[in-house]
mmCIF file of C-alpha atoms in Angstrom:
data_model
loop_
_atom_site.group_PDB
_atom_site.id
_atom_site.type_symbol
_atom_site.label_atom_id
_atom_site.label_comp_id
_atom_site.label_asym_id
_atom_site.label_seq_id
_atom_site.Cartn_x
_atom_site.Cartn_y
_atom_site.Cartn_z
ATOM 1 C CA UNK A 1 6.497 -25.715 94.301
ATOM 2 C CA UNK A 2 3.284 -26.479 94.474
ATOM 3 C CA UNK A 3 2.436 -30.567 94.206
ATOM 4 C CA UNK A 4 -0.132 -32.318 92.393
ATOM 5 C CA UNK A 5 -0.868 -35.366 91.272
ATOM 6 C CA UNK A 6 0.589 -34.258 87.793
ATOM 7 C CA UNK A 7 3.765 -32.510 88.807
ATOM 8 C CA UNK A 8 4.299 -35.787 91.015
ATOM 9 C CA UNK A 9 3.397 -38.899 88.851
ATOM 10 C CA UNK A 10 6.559 -38.080 85.915
ATOM 11 C CA UNK A 11 8.752 -38.831 89.307
ATOM 12 C CA UNK A 12 7.108 -41.524 90.569
ATOM 13 C CA UNK A 13 9.169 -44.746 90.322
ATOM 14 C CA UNK A 14 6.199 -47.226 88.382
ATOM 15 C CA UNK A 15 7.623 -50.012 90.932
ATOM 16 C CA UNK A 16 6.989 -48.200 94.098
ATOM 17 C CA UNK A 17 4.433 -50.051 96.362
ATOM 18 C CA UNK A 18 3.464 -47.070 98.246
ATOM 19 C CA UNK A 19 2.100 -45.204 95.875
ATOM 20 C CA UNK A 20 1.756 -47.822 92.684
ATOM 21 C CA UNK A 21 3.427 -45.423 90.076
ATOM 22 C CA UNK A 22 0.701 -42.899 90.519
ATOM 23 C CA UNK A 23 3.390 -40.309 92.464
ATOM 24 C CA UNK A 24 0.853 -39.045 95.412
ATOM 25 C CA UNK A 25 -0.689 -41.099 98.109
ATOM 26 C CA UNK A 26 -3.106 -40.423 101.179
ATOM 27 C CA UNK A 27 -1.673 -39.211 103.997
ATOM 28 C CA UNK A 28 -4.166 -38.449 107.581
ATOM 29 C CA UNK A 29 -6.718 -37.852 104.803
ATOM 30 C CA UNK A 30 -4.954 -35.240 102.285
ATOM 31 C CA UNK A 31 -2.914 -36.058 99.159
ATOM 32 C CA UNK A 32 0.250 -36.037 99.267
ATOM 33 C CA UNK A 33 3.183 -36.171 97.205
ATOM 34 C CA UNK A 34 4.943 -40.273 97.632
ATOM 35 C CA UNK A 35 7.966 -40.484 99.592
ATOM 36 C CA UNK A 36 10.240 -41.998 95.577
ATOM 37 C CA UNK A 37 8.988 -38.588 94.256
ATOM 38 C CA UNK A 38 11.103 -37.011 96.773
ATOM 39 C CA UNK A 39 13.863 -39.255 96.512
ATOM 40 C CA UNK A 40 13.461 -38.571 92.578
ATOM 41 C CA UNK A 41 13.995 -35.478 93.194
ATOM 42 C CA UNK A 42 17.367 -35.529 95.560
ATOM 43 C CA UNK A 43 18.648 -37.300 92.200
ATOM 44 C CA UNK A 44 17.765 -34.767 90.078
ATOM 45 C CA UNK A 45 19.260 -31.971 91.968
ATOM 46 C CA UNK A 46 22.709 -34.261 93.185
ATOM 47 C CA UNK A 47 23.222 -35.066 89.607
ATOM 48 C CA UNK A 48 23.461 -31.602 88.772
ATOM 49 C CA UNK A 49 25.350 -30.822 91.403
ATOM 50 C CA UNK A 50 27.809 -33.344 90.606
ATOM 51 C CA UNK A 51 27.670 -32.117 86.545
ATOM 52 C CA UNK A 52 28.937 -28.238 89.030
ATOM 53 C CA UNK A 53 31.337 -29.894 90.288
ATOM 54 C CA UNK A 54 32.738 -31.760 88.051
ATOM 55 C CA UNK A 55 33.257 -28.388 85.702
ATOM 56 C CA UNK A 56 34.514 -26.206 88.903
ATOM 57 C CA UNK A 57 37.952 -26.103 86.902
ATOM 58 C CA UNK A 58 37.345 -24.855 84.447
ATOM 59 C CA UNK A 59 36.725 -20.850 83.874
ATOM 60 C CA UNK A 60 32.670 -19.937 84.752
ATOM 61 C CA UNK A 61 31.276 -17.316 82.633
ATOM 62 C CA UNK A 62 29.516 -14.093 84.503
ATOM 63 C CA UNK A 63 25.579 -14.335 83.822
ATOM 64 C CA UNK A 64 23.845 -11.352 83.764
ATOM 65 C CA UNK A 65 20.014 -12.165 84.581
ATOM 66 C CA UNK A 66 17.200 -10.272 84.475
ATOM 67 C CA UNK A 67 15.337 -9.528 88.007
ATOM 68 C CA UNK A 68 11.904 -8.969 89.706
ATOM 69 C CA UNK A 69 11.545 -5.779 91.078
ATOM 70 C CA UNK A 70 9.731 -2.271 90.488
ATOM 71 C CA UNK A 71 13.041 -0.935 88.681
ATOM 72 C CA UNK A 72 13.855 -3.965 85.867
ATOM 73 C CA UNK A 73 16.916 -4.133 86.945
ATOM 74 C CA UNK A 74 19.494 -6.805 86.056
ATOM 75 C CA UNK A 75 22.194 -8.844 88.734
ATOM 76 C CA UNK A 76 25.290 -10.864 87.838
ATOM 77 C CA UNK A 77 25.501 -14.096 88.819
ATOM 78 C CA UNK A 78 27.271 -17.493 88.839
ATOM 79 C CA UNK A 79 25.237 -19.758 88.579
ATOM 80 C CA UNK A 80 26.634 -22.950 89.292
ATOM 81 C CA UNK A 81 29.453 -22.000 92.004
ATOM 82 C CA UNK A 82 26.211 -20.739 93.848
ATOM 83 C CA UNK A 83 23.673 -23.846 93.180
ATOM 84 C CA UNK A 84 26.582 -25.967 94.853
ATOM 85 C CA UNK A 85 26.642 -23.085 97.752
ATOM 86 C CA UNK A 86 22.780 -23.566 97.770
ATOM 87 C CA UNK A 87 22.973 -27.533 97.875
ATOM 88 C CA UNK A 88 25.358 -27.706 100.696
ATOM 89 C CA UNK A 89 23.710 -25.356 103.325
ATOM 90 C CA UNK A 90 20.270 -26.796 102.365
ATOM 91 C CA UNK A 91 21.891 -30.052 103.368
ATOM 92 C CA UNK A 92 23.222 -28.236 106.305
ATOM 93 C CA UNK A 93 19.990 -26.429 107.536
ATOM 94 C CA UNK A 94 17.407 -29.594 107.249
ATOM 95 C CA UNK A 95 19.588 -32.561 108.486
ATOM 96 C CA UNK A 96 20.523 -33.995 111.622
ATOM 97 C CA UNK A 97 24.588 -34.251 113.026
ATOM 98 C CA UNK A 98 24.292 -37.272 112.114
ATOM 99 C CA UNK A 99 22.408 -37.548 108.755
ATOM 100 C CA UNK A 100 24.571 -34.673 107.595
ATOM 101 C CA UNK A 101 27.930 -36.574 108.920
ATOM 102 C CA UNK A 102 26.430 -39.410 106.377
ATOM 103 C CA UNK A 103 25.831 -37.147 103.317
ATOM 104 C CA UNK A 104 28.738 -35.717 103.511
ATOM 105 C CA UNK A 105 30.622 -39.105 103.572
ATOM 106 C CA UNK A 106 28.848 -40.188 101.101
ATOM 107 C CA UNK A 107 27.336 -37.938 98.566
ATOM 108 C CA UNK A 108 29.945 -35.036 99.050
ATOM 109 C CA UNK A 109 33.335 -36.804 99.309
ATOM 110 C CA UNK A 110 32.298 -40.213 97.512
ATOM 111 C CA UNK A 111 32.688 -42.673 100.482
ATOM 112 C CA UNK A 112 31.193 -45.972 99.748
ATOM 113 C CA UNK A 113 28.488 -48.354 101.597
ATOM 114 C CA UNK A 114 31.454 -50.570 103.778
ATOM 115 C CA UNK A 115 33.864 -47.664 104.407
ATOM 116 C CA UNK A 116 31.038 -45.370 106.171
ATOM 117 C CA UNK A 117 29.380 -47.802 108.553
ATOM 118 C CA UNK A 118 32.788 -48.715 109.452
ATOM 119 C CA UNK A 119 33.481 -45.295 109.852
ATOM 120 C CA UNK A 120 30.695 -44.084 112.009
ATOM 121 C CA UNK A 121 29.827 -47.219 113.082
ATOM 122 C CA UNK A 122 27.017 -48.852 112.062
ATOM 123 C CA UNK A 123 25.462 -51.551 110.541
ATOM 124 C CA UNK A 124 24.472 -51.636 106.090
ATOM 125 C CA UNK A 125 21.202 -51.797 107.241
ATOM 126 C CA UNK A 126 21.340 -48.922 108.824
ATOM 127 C CA UNK A 127 23.110 -46.886 106.889
ATOM 128 C CA UNK A 128 21.138 -47.809 103.961
ATOM 129 C CA UNK A 129 18.188 -46.773 106.016
ATOM 130 C CA UNK A 130 19.488 -43.509 106.960
ATOM 131 C CA UNK A 131 20.268 -43.321 103.338
ATOM 132 C CA UNK A 132 16.534 -43.104 102.112
ATOM 133 C CA UNK A 133 15.363 -41.090 104.913
ATOM 134 C CA UNK A 134 18.491 -38.537 104.246
ATOM 135 C CA UNK A 135 17.144 -38.466 99.979
ATOM 136 C CA UNK A 136 13.336 -38.013 101.212
ATOM 137 C CA UNK A 137 14.017 -34.771 103.560
ATOM 138 C CA UNK A 138 16.422 -33.384 101.183
ATOM 139 C CA UNK A 139 14.209 -34.269 98.020
ATOM 140 C CA UNK A 140 11.172 -32.076 99.420
ATOM 141 C CA UNK A 141 13.531 -29.566 100.982
ATOM 142 C CA UNK A 142 15.177 -28.580 97.342
ATOM 143 C CA UNK A 143 11.333 -28.703 96.284
ATOM 144 C CA UNK A 144 9.292 -26.914 98.709
ATOM 145 C CA UNK A 145 12.177 -24.123 99.806
ATOM 146 C CA UNK A 146 10.778 -20.910 99.696
ATOM 147 C CA UNK A 147 10.949 -18.408 97.857
ATOM 148 C CA UNK A 148 13.726 -20.057 95.334
ATOM 149 C CA UNK A 149 13.807 -23.914 95.817
ATOM 150 C CA UNK A 150 16.548 -25.472 94.030
ATOM 151 C CA UNK A 151 14.311 -27.489 91.837
ATOM 152 C CA UNK A 152 12.909 -27.570 89.359
ATOM 153 C CA UNK A 153 16.058 -27.014 87.771
ATOM 154 C CA UNK A 154 15.143 -25.842 84.656
ATOM 155 C CA UNK A 155 13.866 -22.635 86.635
ATOM 156 C CA UNK A 156 17.142 -22.004 89.538
ATOM 157 C CA UNK A 157 18.863 -22.023 86.320
ATOM 158 C CA UNK A 158 17.351 -19.098 85.218
ATOM 159 C CA UNK A 159 14.106 -19.756 83.348
ATOM 160 C CA UNK A 160 11.501 -18.220 84.421
ATOM 161 C CA UNK A 161 11.342 -14.440 85.513
ATOM 162 C CA UNK A 162 8.649 -13.033 86.738
ATOM 163 C CA UNK A 163 7.483 -9.386 86.576
ATOM 164 C CA UNK A 164 7.267 -7.218 88.868
ATOM 165 C CA UNK A 165 3.294 -6.910 90.127
ATOM 166 C CA UNK A 166 2.647 -3.548 92.384
ATOM 167 C CA UNK A 167 0.212 -4.056 94.377
ATOM 168 C CA UNK A 168 -3.066 -2.951 93.485
ATOM 169 C CA UNK A 169 -3.821 1.292 94.441
ATOM 170 C CA UNK A 170 -5.874 1.784 97.367
ATOM 171 C CA UNK A 171 -7.523 4.467 98.529
ATOM 172 C CA UNK A 172 -5.362 6.480 101.010
ATOM 173 C CA UNK A 173 -6.223 5.894 104.321
ATOM 174 C CA UNK A 174 -7.921 9.526 105.990
ATOM 175 C CA UNK A 175 -5.955 10.506 108.616
ATOM 176 C CA UNK A 176 -7.684 10.378 111.839
ATOM 177 C CA UNK A 177 -9.100 13.433 113.715
ATOM 178 C CA UNK A 178 -7.986 13.782 117.006
ATOM 179 C CA UNK A 179 -10.990 14.251 119.637
ATOM 180 C CA UNK A 180 -9.413 15.458 122.681
ATOM 181 C CA UNK A 181 -9.537 19.335 123.411
ATOM 182 C CA UNK A 182 -6.842 21.845 123.188
ATOM 183 C CA UNK A 183 -5.831 23.399 125.983
ATOM 184 C CA UNK A 184 -6.461 27.460 126.042
ATOM 185 C CA UNK A 185 -3.362 27.963 127.096
ATOM 186 C CA UNK A 186 -1.228 25.771 124.464
ATOM 187 C CA UNK A 187 -3.601 27.207 121.911
ATOM 188 C CA UNK A 188 -2.181 30.653 122.503
ATOM 189 C CA UNK A 189 0.976 30.147 123.081
ATOM 190 C CA UNK A 190 0.959 28.086 119.487
ATOM 191 C CA UNK A 191 -0.898 31.392 117.970
ATOM 192 C CA UNK A 192 2.032 34.054 119.836
ATOM 193 C CA UNK A 193 4.436 31.845 117.952
ATOM 194 C CA UNK A 194 2.902 31.983 114.519
ATOM 195 C CA UNK A 195 2.814 35.923 114.894
ATOM 196 C CA UNK A 196 6.042 36.262 115.430
ATOM 197 C CA UNK A 197 7.500 34.204 112.868
ATOM 198 C CA UNK A 198 4.987 36.089 110.261
#
């Protein structure tokens, strides 16, 4: 996802003390989305994950989606199961061992802050600090994963299909001519073989 001010301002928290509700801030001389934007992306993706998990017991339909390619074929997919698997796999890839353990206990298994703090032997302040850090890192990862991120959700669940665009035709490269000389005995041997074949 390409970040700009119009993308970020809709996700920004109005009371954010860092961006003042603008969604972007200057970091190292460059405009970058605020952390409140990444937390909003994480919450949107997590809410969709919970919806998919709640509907897991019901029969899921198989979608028949167009795929971009030279043939214009279609593929079968189970979008809900794929989304839940991608959500978990991106989380495992991005988070460290300790952060993933907190993510698993708190978000996937539904443990509250007291149980997580007691189980992981950390204070409540440390727990909430790590939770905010996890939300920011995963929100960025969900939005910026290439070529297909989890966010925006409408694109993941089949909203936009990019057409296959073949590369521009270029003139074929001319074969390179070898500049080395052919030895006479090699040339004569190949002439004899040609005569024998004919």
